[in-house]
Amino acid sequence: MALQATTLEETYQEMADKLEGIVPDIELRYKAELVYEINKIKKERGAIILGHNYMEPALYHSVPDVVGDSLALSRKAAETDCDPIVFCGVRFMAETAKILNPDKTVLLPAKEAGCSLAASITAEDVRNLKQQFPGVPVITYINTYADVKAECDICCTSGNAAKVAESFDSDTIIFLPDEYLAANIADETDKKVIFPTLETIGNPKPGLDYQMIGWHGRCEVHEQFTVQDIENVRAQFPDVFVLAHPECSPEVVAASDYSGSTSRMIDVVRESENSRFLLMTECSMGDNITAENPDKKMVGLCSIRCPHMNQITLEDTLNALQNNERIIEVPEDIRIRAKRSLDRMLEIR
Ligand code: 13P
Ligand code: SF4
């Protein structure tokens, strides 16, 4: 969260108090200068910075006004009066903020910052599925681009996917594009999931009760975690509490003690009586939790960073604010339809 400091020295001190032992001092001194400049210009411009839980520790703990998971950040984007909105996250998140705020400037401090899930499906893929399964409600994970959201009935995030799925009075739903999230939500909501293949696309079999129709998208970070990873850590640390993001495989989720969105994982660690944790998610988050909960130990299994989230730096955040760079735009016809899917999701509490 944004610092209270008003001078460079105070900025460094506040960062050092929180991040000592997590970020080397020489790096902190350099980053404190960037943070000081960012917070100054943010105030001058009346901007808000939204930061996803995967931001690197020095950024996460110093410049965002709000940090959170996709759901919390979407809600904040929907209600903020500030302009511009700087999104320290990935492109689909910044696009979501733009869809909800057409008259504001939304800045993404990175050239690309994509997402393997968002890249796994196109609007045409969704149109083909709708043709194959007419009348079946389509839920799309928020990790998709605006044109895909525009083809769907409602969005969901890892924080509300089961609730959204259960909000439909329909035996069959289409749930896109994360095959692991679909399988995990199917388990949770007592459905079974199938995947349309090249043979079944365009060759519908009416009357079949598929219950949940998925897509073969995967998160390139979470698909790397294995049950063996968990077993190895449990063998060495029998007291460890394991948390897995629902983008992990159903086997990994089943072998864990808890599964939920990034913010829910943070809350569970904060509130837990356990002292040792293994996080099956992007590894910056472990450092961010440690900075806030020095008494909790994270097992350092982590060498997996999201190459897209990782593109967001303090340097580019400053550049975004100074030069109004990278402005996110969404064509108006797509924006209006995508907003319907987001609004429906935000109505579900
Ligand atoms: P959350 O909504 O749980 O923060 O997840 C977003 C994401 O991209 C996880 O990889
Ligand atoms: Fe996308 Fe996975 Fe990165 Fe999240 S961690 S932004 S789902 S690639």
mmCIF file of C-alpha atoms in Angstrom, residues 22-347:
data_model
loop_
_atom_site.group_PDB
_atom_site.id
_atom_site.type_symbol
_atom_site.label_atom_id
_atom_site.label_comp_id
_atom_site.label_asym_id
_atom_site.label_seq_id
_atom_site.Cartn_x
_atom_site.Cartn_y
_atom_site.Cartn_z
ATOM 1 C CA ILE A 22 13.577 -9.284 1.652
ATOM 2 C CA VAL A 23 15.020 -6.636 -0.671
ATOM 3 C CA PRO A 24 18.796 -5.889 -0.531
ATOM 4 C CA ASP A 25 19.589 -2.454 0.921
ATOM 5 C CA ILE A 26 21.351 -1.186 -2.202
ATOM 6 C CA GLU A 27 18.253 -2.020 -4.252
ATOM 7 C CA LEU A 28 16.011 -0.349 -1.673
ATOM 8 C CA ARG A 29 18.018 2.895 -1.846
ATOM 9 C CA TYR A 30 17.683 2.984 -5.616
ATOM 10 C CA LYS A 31 13.996 2.008 -5.603
ATOM 11 C CA ALA A 32 13.151 4.516 -2.862
ATOM 12 C CA GLU A 33 14.075 7.299 -5.302
ATOM 13 C CA LEU A 34 11.652 5.924 -7.895
ATOM 14 C CA VAL A 35 8.933 5.432 -5.292
ATOM 15 C CA TYR A 36 9.363 8.982 -4.008
ATOM 16 C CA GLU A 37 8.970 10.384 -7.541
ATOM 17 C CA ILE A 38 5.989 8.129 -8.345
ATOM 18 C CA ASN A 39 4.093 9.061 -5.180
ATOM 19 C CA LYS A 40 4.789 12.770 -5.778
ATOM 20 C CA ILE A 41 3.545 12.803 -9.372
ATOM 21 C CA LYS A 42 0.624 10.527 -8.505
ATOM 22 C CA LYS A 43 -0.587 13.136 -6.022
ATOM 23 C CA GLU A 44 -0.028 16.018 -8.451
ATOM 24 C CA ARG A 45 -2.032 14.227 -11.183
ATOM 25 C CA GLY A 46 -4.833 12.957 -8.925
ATOM 26 C CA ALA A 47 -4.042 9.427 -10.066
ATOM 27 C CA ILE A 48 -4.776 6.110 -8.397
ATOM 28 C CA ILE A 49 -2.460 3.112 -8.631
ATOM 29 C CA LEU A 50 -4.034 -0.343 -8.428
ATOM 30 C CA GLY A 51 -1.573 -3.174 -7.702
ATOM 31 C CA HIS A 52 -2.104 -6.897 -8.099
ATOM 32 C CA ASN A 53 -0.889 -9.210 -5.319
ATOM 33 C CA TYR A 54 1.858 -10.543 -7.640
ATOM 34 C CA MET A 55 3.762 -7.252 -7.875
ATOM 35 C CA GLU A 56 7.382 -7.419 -6.735
ATOM 36 C CA PRO A 57 7.809 -6.524 -3.044
ATOM 37 C CA ALA A 58 9.362 -3.047 -3.418
ATOM 38 C CA LEU A 59 6.575 -1.939 -5.753
ATOM 39 C CA TYR A 60 3.758 -3.752 -3.938
ATOM 40 C CA HIS A 61 4.579 -2.188 -0.579
ATOM 41 C CA SER A 62 5.158 1.368 -1.739
ATOM 42 C CA VAL A 63 3.089 2.823 -4.586
ATOM 43 C CA PRO A 64 -0.346 1.145 -4.988
ATOM 44 C CA ASP A 65 -3.277 2.854 -3.253
ATOM 45 C CA VAL A 66 -5.103 -0.447 -3.371
ATOM 46 C CA VAL A 67 -3.677 -3.949 -3.649
ATOM 47 C CA GLY A 68 -5.684 -7.102 -4.185
ATOM 48 C CA ASP A 69 -6.872 -9.927 -6.396
ATOM 49 C CA SER A 70 -8.665 -9.484 -9.717
ATOM 50 C CA LEU A 71 -12.061 -9.210 -8.050
ATOM 51 C CA ALA A 72 -11.078 -6.581 -5.466
ATOM 52 C CA LEU A 73 -9.241 -4.529 -8.096
ATOM 53 C CA SER A 74 -12.207 -4.706 -10.498
ATOM 54 C CA ARG A 75 -14.504 -3.490 -7.734
ATOM 55 C CA LYS A 76 -12.119 -0.644 -6.933
ATOM 56 C CA ALA A 77 -11.807 0.258 -10.619
ATOM 57 C CA ALA A 78 -15.610 0.388 -10.833
ATOM 58 C CA GLU A 79 -15.943 2.882 -7.979
ATOM 59 C CA THR A 80 -12.899 5.164 -8.171
ATOM 60 C CA ASP A 81 -13.192 8.892 -8.980
ATOM 61 C CA CYS A 82 -9.456 9.237 -9.670
ATOM 62 C CA ASP A 83 -8.083 9.814 -13.148
ATOM 63 C CA PRO A 84 -5.725 8.480 -14.478
ATOM 64 C CA ILE A 85 -5.862 4.886 -13.263
ATOM 65 C CA VAL A 86 -2.437 3.224 -13.359
ATOM 66 C CA PHE A 87 -2.782 -0.550 -13.363
ATOM 67 C CA CYS A 88 0.200 -2.432 -11.971
ATOM 68 C CA GLY A 89 -0.984 -5.809 -13.209
ATOM 69 C CA VAL A 90 -1.438 -7.389 -16.623
ATOM 70 C CA ARG A 91 -3.208 -6.196 -19.749
ATOM 71 C CA PHE A 92 -6.561 -7.915 -19.202
ATOM 72 C CA MET A 93 -6.783 -6.226 -15.784
ATOM 73 C CA ALA A 94 -6.051 -2.786 -17.227
ATOM 74 C CA GLU A 95 -8.586 -3.463 -19.971
ATOM 75 C CA THR A 96 -11.170 -4.319 -17.315
ATOM 76 C CA ALA A 97 -10.522 -0.952 -15.656
ATOM 77 C CA LYS A 98 -10.962 0.793 -19.035
ATOM 78 C CA ILE A 99 -14.191 -1.088 -19.807
ATOM 79 C CA LEU A 100 -15.589 0.184 -16.500
ATOM 80 C CA ASN A 101 -14.182 3.726 -16.937
ATOM 81 C CA PRO A 102 -14.512 4.779 -20.578
ATOM 82 C CA ASP A 103 -13.929 8.467 -19.841
ATOM 83 C CA LYS A 104 -10.773 7.972 -17.794
ATOM 84 C CA THR A 105 -7.199 7.407 -18.864
ATOM 85 C CA VAL A 106 -6.030 3.912 -17.952
ATOM 86 C CA LEU A 107 -2.286 3.293 -18.063
ATOM 87 C CA LEU A 108 -0.468 -0.060 -18.099
ATOM 88 C CA PRO A 109 3.212 0.350 -17.218
ATOM 89 C CA ALA A 110 4.457 -2.314 -19.655
ATOM 90 C CA LYS A 111 4.698 -2.917 -23.385
ATOM 91 C CA GLU A 112 2.706 -6.125 -23.377
ATOM 92 C CA ALA A 113 2.121 -7.866 -20.000
ATOM 93 C CA GLY A 114 -0.123 -10.552 -21.476
ATOM 94 C CA CYS A 115 -1.386 -13.775 -19.896
ATOM 95 C CA SER A 116 -1.292 -17.326 -21.259
ATOM 96 C CA LEU A 117 -4.963 -17.806 -20.364
ATOM 97 C CA ALA A 118 -6.080 -14.640 -22.141
ATOM 98 C CA ALA A 119 -4.032 -15.700 -25.182
ATOM 99 C CA SER A 120 -5.643 -19.164 -25.265
ATOM 100 C CA ILE A 121 -9.032 -18.140 -26.678
ATOM 101 C CA THR A 122 -10.451 -15.759 -29.278
ATOM 102 C CA ALA A 123 -13.857 -14.161 -29.744
ATOM 103 C CA GLU A 124 -14.355 -16.432 -32.763
ATOM 104 C CA ASP A 125 -13.737 -19.522 -30.613
ATOM 105 C CA VAL A 126 -16.528 -18.349 -28.294
ATOM 106 C CA ARG A 127 -18.888 -17.688 -31.216
ATOM 107 C CA ASN A 128 -18.241 -21.240 -32.498
ATOM 108 C CA LEU A 129 -18.996 -22.705 -29.068
ATOM 109 C CA LYS A 130 -22.224 -20.717 -28.834
ATOM 110 C CA GLN A 131 -23.240 -22.116 -32.217
ATOM 111 C CA GLN A 132 -22.449 -25.608 -31.065
ATOM 112 C CA PHE A 133 -24.284 -25.256 -27.755
ATOM 113 C CA PRO A 134 -27.102 -22.760 -28.444
ATOM 114 C CA GLY A 135 -28.727 -21.182 -25.427
ATOM 115 C CA VAL A 136 -26.102 -22.482 -22.973
ATOM 116 C CA PRO A 137 -24.887 -19.658 -20.678
ATOM 117 C CA VAL A 138 -21.240 -18.667 -21.184
ATOM 118 C CA ILE A 139 -19.057 -17.742 -18.211
ATOM 119 C CA THR A 140 -15.625 -16.352 -18.938
ATOM 120 C CA TYR A 141 -12.773 -16.001 -16.507
ATOM 121 C CA ILE A 142 -11.692 -12.383 -16.122
ATOM 122 C CA ASN A 143 -8.289 -13.479 -17.515
ATOM 123 C CA THR A 144 -9.525 -12.859 -21.093
ATOM 124 C CA TYR A 145 -9.456 -9.910 -23.472
ATOM 125 C CA ALA A 146 -12.351 -7.502 -24.002
ATOM 126 C CA ASP A 147 -13.561 -9.068 -27.284
ATOM 127 C CA VAL A 148 -13.924 -12.460 -25.559
ATOM 128 C CA LYS A 149 -15.753 -10.900 -22.591
ATOM 129 C CA ALA A 150 -18.056 -9.222 -25.129
ATOM 130 C CA GLU A 151 -19.207 -12.637 -26.424
ATOM 131 C CA CYS A 152 -20.037 -14.004 -22.969
ATOM 132 C CA ASP A 153 -22.937 -13.714 -20.540
ATOM 133 C CA ILE A 154 -20.944 -13.049 -17.393
ATOM 134 C CA CYS A 155 -17.367 -12.869 -16.107
ATOM 135 C CA CYS A 156 -15.936 -14.505 -13.024
ATOM 136 C CA THR A 157 -12.690 -14.418 -11.082
ATOM 137 C CA SER A 158 -10.991 -17.031 -8.923
ATOM 138 C CA GLY A 159 -12.700 -15.276 -5.982
ATOM 139 C CA ASN A 160 -16.299 -15.821 -7.135
ATOM 140 C CA ALA A 161 -16.244 -18.533 -9.843
ATOM 141 C CA ALA A 162 -18.361 -21.072 -7.926
ATOM 142 C CA LYS A 163 -20.918 -18.398 -6.958
ATOM 143 C CA VAL A 164 -21.157 -17.210 -10.559
ATOM 144 C CA ALA A 165 -21.543 -20.777 -11.845
ATOM 145 C CA GLU A 166 -24.283 -21.444 -9.300
ATOM 146 C CA SER A 167 -26.109 -18.230 -10.188
ATOM 147 C CA PHE A 168 -27.388 -19.858 -13.407
ATOM 148 C CA ASP A 169 -30.527 -21.924 -13.301
ATOM 149 C CA SER A 170 -29.144 -24.161 -16.036
ATOM 150 C CA ASP A 171 -27.892 -27.761 -15.988
ATOM 151 C CA THR A 172 -25.199 -26.960 -18.519
ATOM 152 C CA ILE A 173 -22.796 -24.018 -18.592
ATOM 153 C CA ILE A 174 -19.833 -23.109 -20.768
ATOM 154 C CA PHE A 175 -16.858 -22.105 -18.610
ATOM 155 C CA LEU A 176 -13.843 -20.544 -20.381
ATOM 156 C CA PRO A 177 -10.896 -20.690 -20.886
ATOM 157 C CA ASP A 178 -8.981 -22.251 -17.931
ATOM 158 C CA GLU A 179 -9.348 -26.036 -17.987
ATOM 159 C CA TYR A 180 -7.968 -26.418 -14.464
ATOM 160 C CA LEU A 181 -10.179 -23.714 -12.956
ATOM 161 C CA ALA A 182 -13.174 -25.317 -14.730
ATOM 162 C CA ALA A 183 -12.293 -28.739 -13.299
ATOM 163 C CA ASN A 184 -11.814 -27.273 -9.803
ATOM 164 C CA ILE A 185 -15.133 -25.399 -9.942
ATOM 165 C CA ALA A 186 -16.849 -28.507 -11.336
ATOM 166 C CA ASP A 187 -15.559 -30.432 -8.279
ATOM 167 C CA GLU A 188 -16.748 -27.688 -5.943
ATOM 168 C CA THR A 189 -20.205 -27.367 -7.501
ATOM 169 C CA ASP A 190 -20.708 -31.071 -8.137
ATOM 170 C CA LYS A 191 -20.695 -30.877 -11.926
ATOM 171 C CA LYS A 192 -18.708 -32.811 -14.494
ATOM 172 C CA VAL A 193 -16.688 -31.114 -17.169
ATOM 173 C CA ILE A 194 -16.066 -32.028 -20.817
ATOM 174 C CA PHE A 195 -13.965 -30.371 -23.485
ATOM 175 C CA PRO A 196 -15.206 -29.880 -27.031
ATOM 176 C CA THR A 197 -12.726 -31.477 -29.434
ATOM 177 C CA LEU A 198 -12.084 -30.684 -33.071
ATOM 178 C CA GLU A 199 -14.534 -33.469 -33.944
ATOM 179 C CA THR A 200 -17.357 -32.204 -31.729
ATOM 180 C CA ILE A 201 -16.982 -28.535 -32.727
ATOM 181 C CA GLY A 202 -19.500 -27.882 -35.450
ATOM 182 C CA ASN A 203 -20.994 -31.354 -34.854
ATOM 183 C CA PRO A 204 -23.292 -30.841 -31.889
ATOM 184 C CA LYS A 205 -24.976 -33.683 -30.087
ATOM 185 C CA PRO A 206 -28.209 -32.111 -28.841
ATOM 186 C CA GLY A 207 -29.708 -33.487 -25.675
ATOM 187 C CA LEU A 208 -26.415 -34.506 -24.076
ATOM 188 C CA ASP A 209 -26.085 -33.287 -20.505
ATOM 189 C CA TYR A 210 -22.498 -32.056 -20.439
ATOM 190 C CA GLN A 211 -23.078 -29.894 -17.348
ATOM 191 C CA MET A 212 -19.857 -27.912 -17.790
ATOM 192 C CA ILE A 213 -18.134 -27.292 -21.087
ATOM 193 C CA GLY A 214 -14.527 -26.193 -20.743
ATOM 194 C CA TRP A 215 -11.649 -25.025 -22.936
ATOM 195 C CA HIS A 216 -8.008 -26.093 -23.012
ATOM 196 C CA GLY A 217 -6.450 -22.881 -21.670
ATOM 197 C CA ARG A 218 -3.874 -23.026 -18.882
ATOM 198 C CA CYS A 219 -1.899 -20.646 -16.743
ATOM 199 C CA GLU A 220 1.736 -21.148 -17.710
ATOM 200 C CA VAL A 221 2.760 -20.505 -14.084
ATOM 201 C CA HIS A 222 0.280 -22.632 -12.135
ATOM 202 C CA GLU A 223 0.426 -25.615 -14.490
ATOM 203 C CA GLN A 224 4.051 -26.104 -13.387
ATOM 204 C CA PHE A 225 3.215 -27.063 -9.796
ATOM 205 C CA THR A 226 2.977 -30.801 -9.105
ATOM 206 C CA VAL A 227 1.704 -33.117 -6.385
ATOM 207 C CA GLN A 228 5.318 -34.317 -6.063
ATOM 208 C CA ASP A 229 6.334 -30.759 -5.081
ATOM 209 C CA ILE A 230 3.825 -30.882 -2.249
ATOM 210 C CA GLU A 231 4.863 -34.380 -1.145
ATOM 211 C CA ASN A 232 8.546 -33.403 -1.089
ATOM 212 C CA VAL A 233 7.834 -30.376 1.100
ATOM 213 C CA ARG A 234 5.485 -32.299 3.409
ATOM 214 C CA ALA A 235 8.188 -34.985 3.874
ATOM 215 C CA GLN A 236 10.662 -32.336 5.002
ATOM 216 C CA PHE A 237 8.222 -30.107 6.926
ATOM 217 C CA PRO A 238 5.291 -32.185 8.232
ATOM 218 C CA ASP A 239 3.754 -29.086 9.840
ATOM 219 C CA VAL A 240 3.499 -27.164 6.549
ATOM 220 C CA PHE A 241 0.116 -25.712 5.489
ATOM 221 C CA VAL A 242 -0.275 -25.834 1.705
ATOM 222 C CA LEU A 243 -2.281 -23.254 -0.263
ATOM 223 C CA ALA A 244 -2.934 -23.624 -4.004
ATOM 224 C CA HIS A 245 -4.441 -21.161 -6.439
ATOM 225 C CA PRO A 246 -7.395 -22.740 -8.318
ATOM 226 C CA GLU A 247 -5.491 -22.289 -11.609
ATOM 227 C CA CYS A 248 -3.391 -25.277 -10.396
ATOM 228 C CA SER A 249 -4.387 -28.775 -11.543
ATOM 229 C CA PRO A 250 -7.213 -30.502 -9.644
ATOM 230 C CA GLU A 251 -4.650 -33.016 -8.344
ATOM 231 C CA VAL A 252 -2.532 -30.230 -6.837
ATOM 232 C CA VAL A 253 -5.628 -28.566 -5.370
ATOM 233 C CA ALA A 254 -6.729 -31.910 -3.873
ATOM 234 C CA ALA A 255 -3.285 -32.418 -2.307
ATOM 235 C CA SER A 256 -3.395 -28.924 -0.719
ATOM 236 C CA ASP A 257 -4.988 -27.763 2.516
ATOM 237 C CA TYR A 258 -6.678 -24.692 1.012
ATOM 238 C CA SER A 259 -7.473 -23.297 -2.424
ATOM 239 C CA GLY A 260 -8.654 -19.773 -3.192
ATOM 240 C CA SER A 261 -7.930 -16.483 -4.914
ATOM 241 C CA THR A 262 -4.656 -14.681 -4.215
ATOM 242 C CA SER A 263 -6.328 -12.376 -1.664
ATOM 243 C CA ARG A 264 -8.061 -15.277 0.084
ATOM 244 C CA MET A 265 -4.700 -17.077 0.315
ATOM 245 C CA ILE A 266 -3.171 -13.958 1.912
ATOM 246 C CA ASP A 267 -6.072 -13.726 4.411
ATOM 247 C CA VAL A 268 -5.830 -17.414 5.283
ATOM 248 C CA VAL A 269 -2.095 -17.144 6.021
ATOM 249 C CA ARG A 270 -2.643 -13.965 8.065
ATOM 250 C CA GLU A 271 -5.398 -15.563 10.145
ATOM 251 C CA SER A 272 -3.847 -19.036 10.440
ATOM 252 C CA GLU A 273 -2.359 -20.410 13.650
ATOM 253 C CA ASN A 274 0.181 -22.363 11.574
ATOM 254 C CA SER A 275 3.646 -20.917 11.192
ATOM 255 C CA ARG A 276 4.915 -22.594 7.994
ATOM 256 C CA PHE A 277 3.284 -22.300 4.572
ATOM 257 C CA LEU A 278 3.799 -23.500 1.029
ATOM 258 C CA LEU A 279 2.191 -21.317 -1.636
ATOM 259 C CA MET A 280 1.437 -22.917 -4.994
ATOM 260 C CA THR A 281 1.302 -19.594 -6.824
ATOM 261 C CA GLU A 282 3.499 -16.832 -8.267
ATOM 262 C CA CYS A 283 6.487 -16.482 -5.970
ATOM 263 C CA SER A 284 6.497 -12.709 -5.338
ATOM 264 C CA MET A 285 3.380 -13.202 -3.288
ATOM 265 C CA GLY A 286 5.299 -15.230 -0.704
ATOM 266 C CA ASP A 287 7.718 -12.320 -0.204
ATOM 267 C CA ASN A 288 4.831 -9.863 0.047
ATOM 268 C CA ILE A 289 3.180 -11.970 2.746
ATOM 269 C CA THR A 290 6.453 -12.377 4.666
ATOM 270 C CA ALA A 291 6.958 -8.595 4.702
ATOM 271 C CA GLU A 292 3.585 -8.193 6.414
ATOM 272 C CA ASN A 293 3.785 -11.270 8.628
ATOM 273 C CA PRO A 294 7.397 -11.650 9.741
ATOM 274 C CA ASP A 295 6.392 -14.463 12.122
ATOM 275 C CA LYS A 296 5.142 -16.673 9.246
ATOM 276 C CA LYS A 297 7.626 -18.774 7.294
ATOM 277 C CA MET A 298 7.134 -19.386 3.581
ATOM 278 C CA VAL A 299 8.820 -22.506 2.247
ATOM 279 C CA GLY A 300 11.146 -21.198 -0.444
ATOM 280 C CA LEU A 301 10.154 -23.598 -3.214
ATOM 281 C CA CYS A 302 9.688 -20.713 -5.482
ATOM 282 C CA SER A 303 11.479 -20.056 -8.709
ATOM 283 C CA ILE A 304 8.317 -19.497 -10.704
ATOM 284 C CA ARG A 305 7.510 -15.919 -11.604
ATOM 285 C CA CYS A 306 4.827 -14.882 -14.040
ATOM 286 C CA PRO A 307 6.761 -13.446 -16.999
ATOM 287 C CA HIS A 308 3.859 -11.050 -17.649
ATOM 288 C CA MET A 309 3.342 -9.682 -14.134
ATOM 289 C CA ASN A 310 7.115 -9.478 -13.919
ATOM 290 C CA GLN A 311 7.171 -6.845 -16.689
ATOM 291 C CA ILE A 312 5.713 -4.231 -14.347
ATOM 292 C CA THR A 313 8.538 -2.229 -12.818
ATOM 293 C CA LEU A 314 8.865 0.942 -10.773
ATOM 294 C CA GLU A 315 10.781 2.509 -13.679
ATOM 295 C CA ASP A 316 7.894 1.906 -16.089
ATOM 296 C CA THR A 317 5.313 2.975 -13.522
ATOM 297 C CA LEU A 318 7.104 6.327 -13.230
ATOM 298 C CA ASN A 319 7.359 6.564 -17.003
ATOM 299 C CA ALA A 320 3.630 5.808 -17.355
ATOM 300 C CA LEU A 321 2.729 8.659 -15.010
ATOM 301 C CA GLN A 322 5.261 11.119 -16.444
ATOM 302 C CA ASN A 323 4.537 10.483 -20.126
ATOM 303 C CA ASN A 324 0.992 9.061 -20.118
ATOM 304 C CA GLU A 325 2.315 5.762 -21.448
ATOM 305 C CA ARG A 326 0.817 2.945 -22.327
ATOM 306 C CA ILE A 327 -2.759 4.119 -22.704
ATOM 307 C CA ILE A 328 -5.282 1.269 -22.827
ATOM 308 C CA GLU A 329 -8.082 1.604 -25.378
ATOM 309 C CA VAL A 330 -11.062 -0.667 -26.047
ATOM 310 C CA PRO A 331 -13.283 -0.188 -29.146
ATOM 311 C CA GLU A 332 -16.640 1.206 -27.982
ATOM 312 C CA ASP A 333 -18.889 -1.521 -29.462
ATOM 313 C CA ILE A 334 -16.801 -4.226 -27.755
ATOM 314 C CA ARG A 335 -16.553 -2.229 -24.529
ATOM 315 C CA ILE A 336 -20.319 -1.895 -24.152
ATOM 316 C CA ARG A 337 -20.879 -5.645 -24.556
ATOM 317 C CA ALA A 338 -17.910 -6.589 -22.354
ATOM 318 C CA LYS A 339 -19.171 -4.208 -19.657
ATOM 319 C CA ARG A 340 -22.471 -6.117 -19.492
ATOM 320 C CA SER A 341 -20.532 -9.288 -18.561
ATOM 321 C CA LEU A 342 -18.513 -7.429 -15.945
ATOM 322 C CA ASP A 343 -21.526 -5.573 -14.487
ATOM 323 C CA ARG A 344 -23.404 -8.865 -14.064
ATOM 324 C CA MET A 345 -20.419 -10.279 -12.200
ATOM 325 C CA LEU A 346 -20.047 -7.225 -9.956
ATOM 326 C CA GLU A 347 -23.739 -7.468 -9.008
#
